[in-house]
């Protein structure tokens, strides 16, 4: 009997020990690894990370192990965290400087390089005796300043007559006389408003053209700032698809003032981009669409034909309100050759003179207006974002002749 009782006790102890081992084994057993994902045959393999510790790529989910309470005990469970994408910051919208009086505020910068013309003329006119040699010097001074032959002859003739009638010439009288005659040449009566507000529709459409290197894309971006400063909404069309950085540059200008940029593939059809820009502008209900075209060389007929195509395609939406030709003021008479060729392809309605703060001679304003029969509407006076100013004849002439 004792033998039977002892056998039962031993059996119970053995069964209890085996049960504990089984439970402990279950608690320590890890979860099976997740099933392998199907590899993406289109994606390149990830490069291995070299360093002290392995890091999880930013765009991959991160796997962590957490203890989860379950009936009969806790068990480790793999948990995937959502990938941490890069932080995207919205560009800060700038408030452009008001356009009213910009040229007056930039007068010092303009006169710094321009008033050699005015001072030279005043010095010559102040001579006690104005003989033929003096008048020839006056004429040479005007021609050197890129005023042009015909305007120079007109100015010298008018000055001769008025000085003869005036007789005694005080510095104040000479300054007033010269200012009046220069204003006649620059022409104060012409309308220099950039047309962006058609009466019967929206948006106004402005196309910007010009030769490589004149600052055309930059001018388009600065013009967007001018319009935004005047309370207008703008869409930009990056139709310069031949230059890789042009669309990026224009988009950067637009983002700074909250203007949307329509762009196409590199080396794509410029006319298609221009068409889409106007279409987008209509749908968004903006005030103005600015189209930046390629900086095409005037000696390449094929490129000039492409420019004409852009104009025709845009006009399927609506007529162009402005075609602005951007000229580098430092090119002098060469700029007039460019202007003539562009005027044959598209109907130029206004001139933008850039780099007028450098070595440019102020007379180019007179010469280009006479050559094309259209006014200078905007001038660039520096590299700053708000250095594009509406052209004001009075402020310009005052800068020429100085104080």
PDB file of N, CA and C in Angstrom, residues 80 85 87 100 115 178 198 229 241 248 295 298 321 391:
ATOM      1  N   UNK A  80       4.638  48.204 -36.515  1.00  0.00           N
ATOM      2  CA  UNK A  80       5.246  49.073 -37.522  1.00  0.00           C
ATOM      3  C   UNK A  80       4.796  50.509 -37.316  1.00  0.00           C
ATOM      4  N   UNK A  85       8.171  61.240 -43.169  1.00  0.00           N
ATOM      5  CA  UNK A  85       8.523  61.949 -44.387  1.00  0.00           C
ATOM      6  C   UNK A  85       9.259  63.240 -44.098  1.00  0.00           C
ATOM      7  N   UNK A  87      10.100  67.106 -43.770  1.00  0.00           N
ATOM      8  CA  UNK A  87       9.272  68.267 -43.422  1.00  0.00           C
ATOM      9  C   UNK A  87       9.249  69.251 -44.585  1.00  0.00           C
ATOM     10  N   UNK A 100       4.545 102.953 -56.969  1.00  0.00           N
ATOM     11  CA  UNK A 100       4.409 104.401 -57.110  1.00  0.00           C
ATOM     12  C   UNK A 100       5.682 105.093 -56.625  1.00  0.00           C
ATOM     13  N   UNK A 115      24.386 110.999 -65.259  1.00  0.00           N
ATOM     14  CA  UNK A 115      24.418 112.452 -65.353  1.00  0.00           C
ATOM     15  C   UNK A 115      25.672 113.002 -66.003  1.00  0.00           C
ATOM     16  N   UNK A 178      17.649 123.049 -71.018  1.00  0.00           N
ATOM     17  CA  UNK A 178      18.063 121.695 -71.381  1.00  0.00           C
ATOM     18  C   UNK A 178      17.028 120.668 -70.921  1.00  0.00           C
ATOM     19  N   UNK A 198      -7.867  94.346 -69.568  1.00  0.00           N
ATOM     20  CA  UNK A 198      -8.843  94.461 -70.649  1.00  0.00           C
ATOM     21  C   UNK A 198     -10.254  94.635 -70.088  1.00  0.00           C
ATOM     22  N   UNK A 229       2.375  94.029 -56.242  1.00  0.00           N
ATOM     23  CA  UNK A 229       2.454  95.229 -55.404  1.00  0.00           C
ATOM     24  C   UNK A 229       1.295  96.171 -55.681  1.00  0.00           C
ATOM     25  N   UNK A 241      11.356  76.721 -72.634  1.00  0.00           N
ATOM     26  CA  UNK A 241      11.618  75.312 -72.334  1.00  0.00           C
ATOM     27  C   UNK A 241      12.979  74.849 -72.836  1.00  0.00           C
ATOM     28  N   UNK A 248      12.706  76.784 -63.436  1.00  0.00           N
ATOM     29  CA  UNK A 248      12.978  76.817 -61.993  1.00  0.00           C
ATOM     30  C   UNK A 248      13.141  78.251 -61.500  1.00  0.00           C
ATOM     31  N   UNK A 295      14.903  82.908 -74.734  1.00  0.00           N
ATOM     32  CA  UNK A 295      15.796  84.006 -75.117  1.00  0.00           C
ATOM     33  C   UNK A 295      16.438  83.705 -76.445  1.00  0.00           C
ATOM     34  N   UNK A 298      18.311  86.551 -82.437  1.00  0.00           N
ATOM     35  CA  UNK A 298      17.596  87.143 -83.565  1.00  0.00           C
ATOM     36  C   UNK A 298      18.164  86.699 -84.902  1.00  0.00           C
ATOM     37  N   UNK A 321      -2.478  91.466 -74.748  1.00  0.00           N
ATOM     38  CA  UNK A 321      -2.641  92.863 -74.343  1.00  0.00           C
ATOM     39  C   UNK A 321      -1.325  93.620 -74.404  1.00  0.00           C
ATOM     40  N   UNK A 391       8.658 103.542 -66.038  1.00  0.00           N
ATOM     41  CA  UNK A 391       9.467 104.649 -66.556  1.00  0.00           C
ATOM     42  C   UNK A 391       8.715 105.970 -66.425  1.00  0.00           C
TER      43      UNK A 391
END
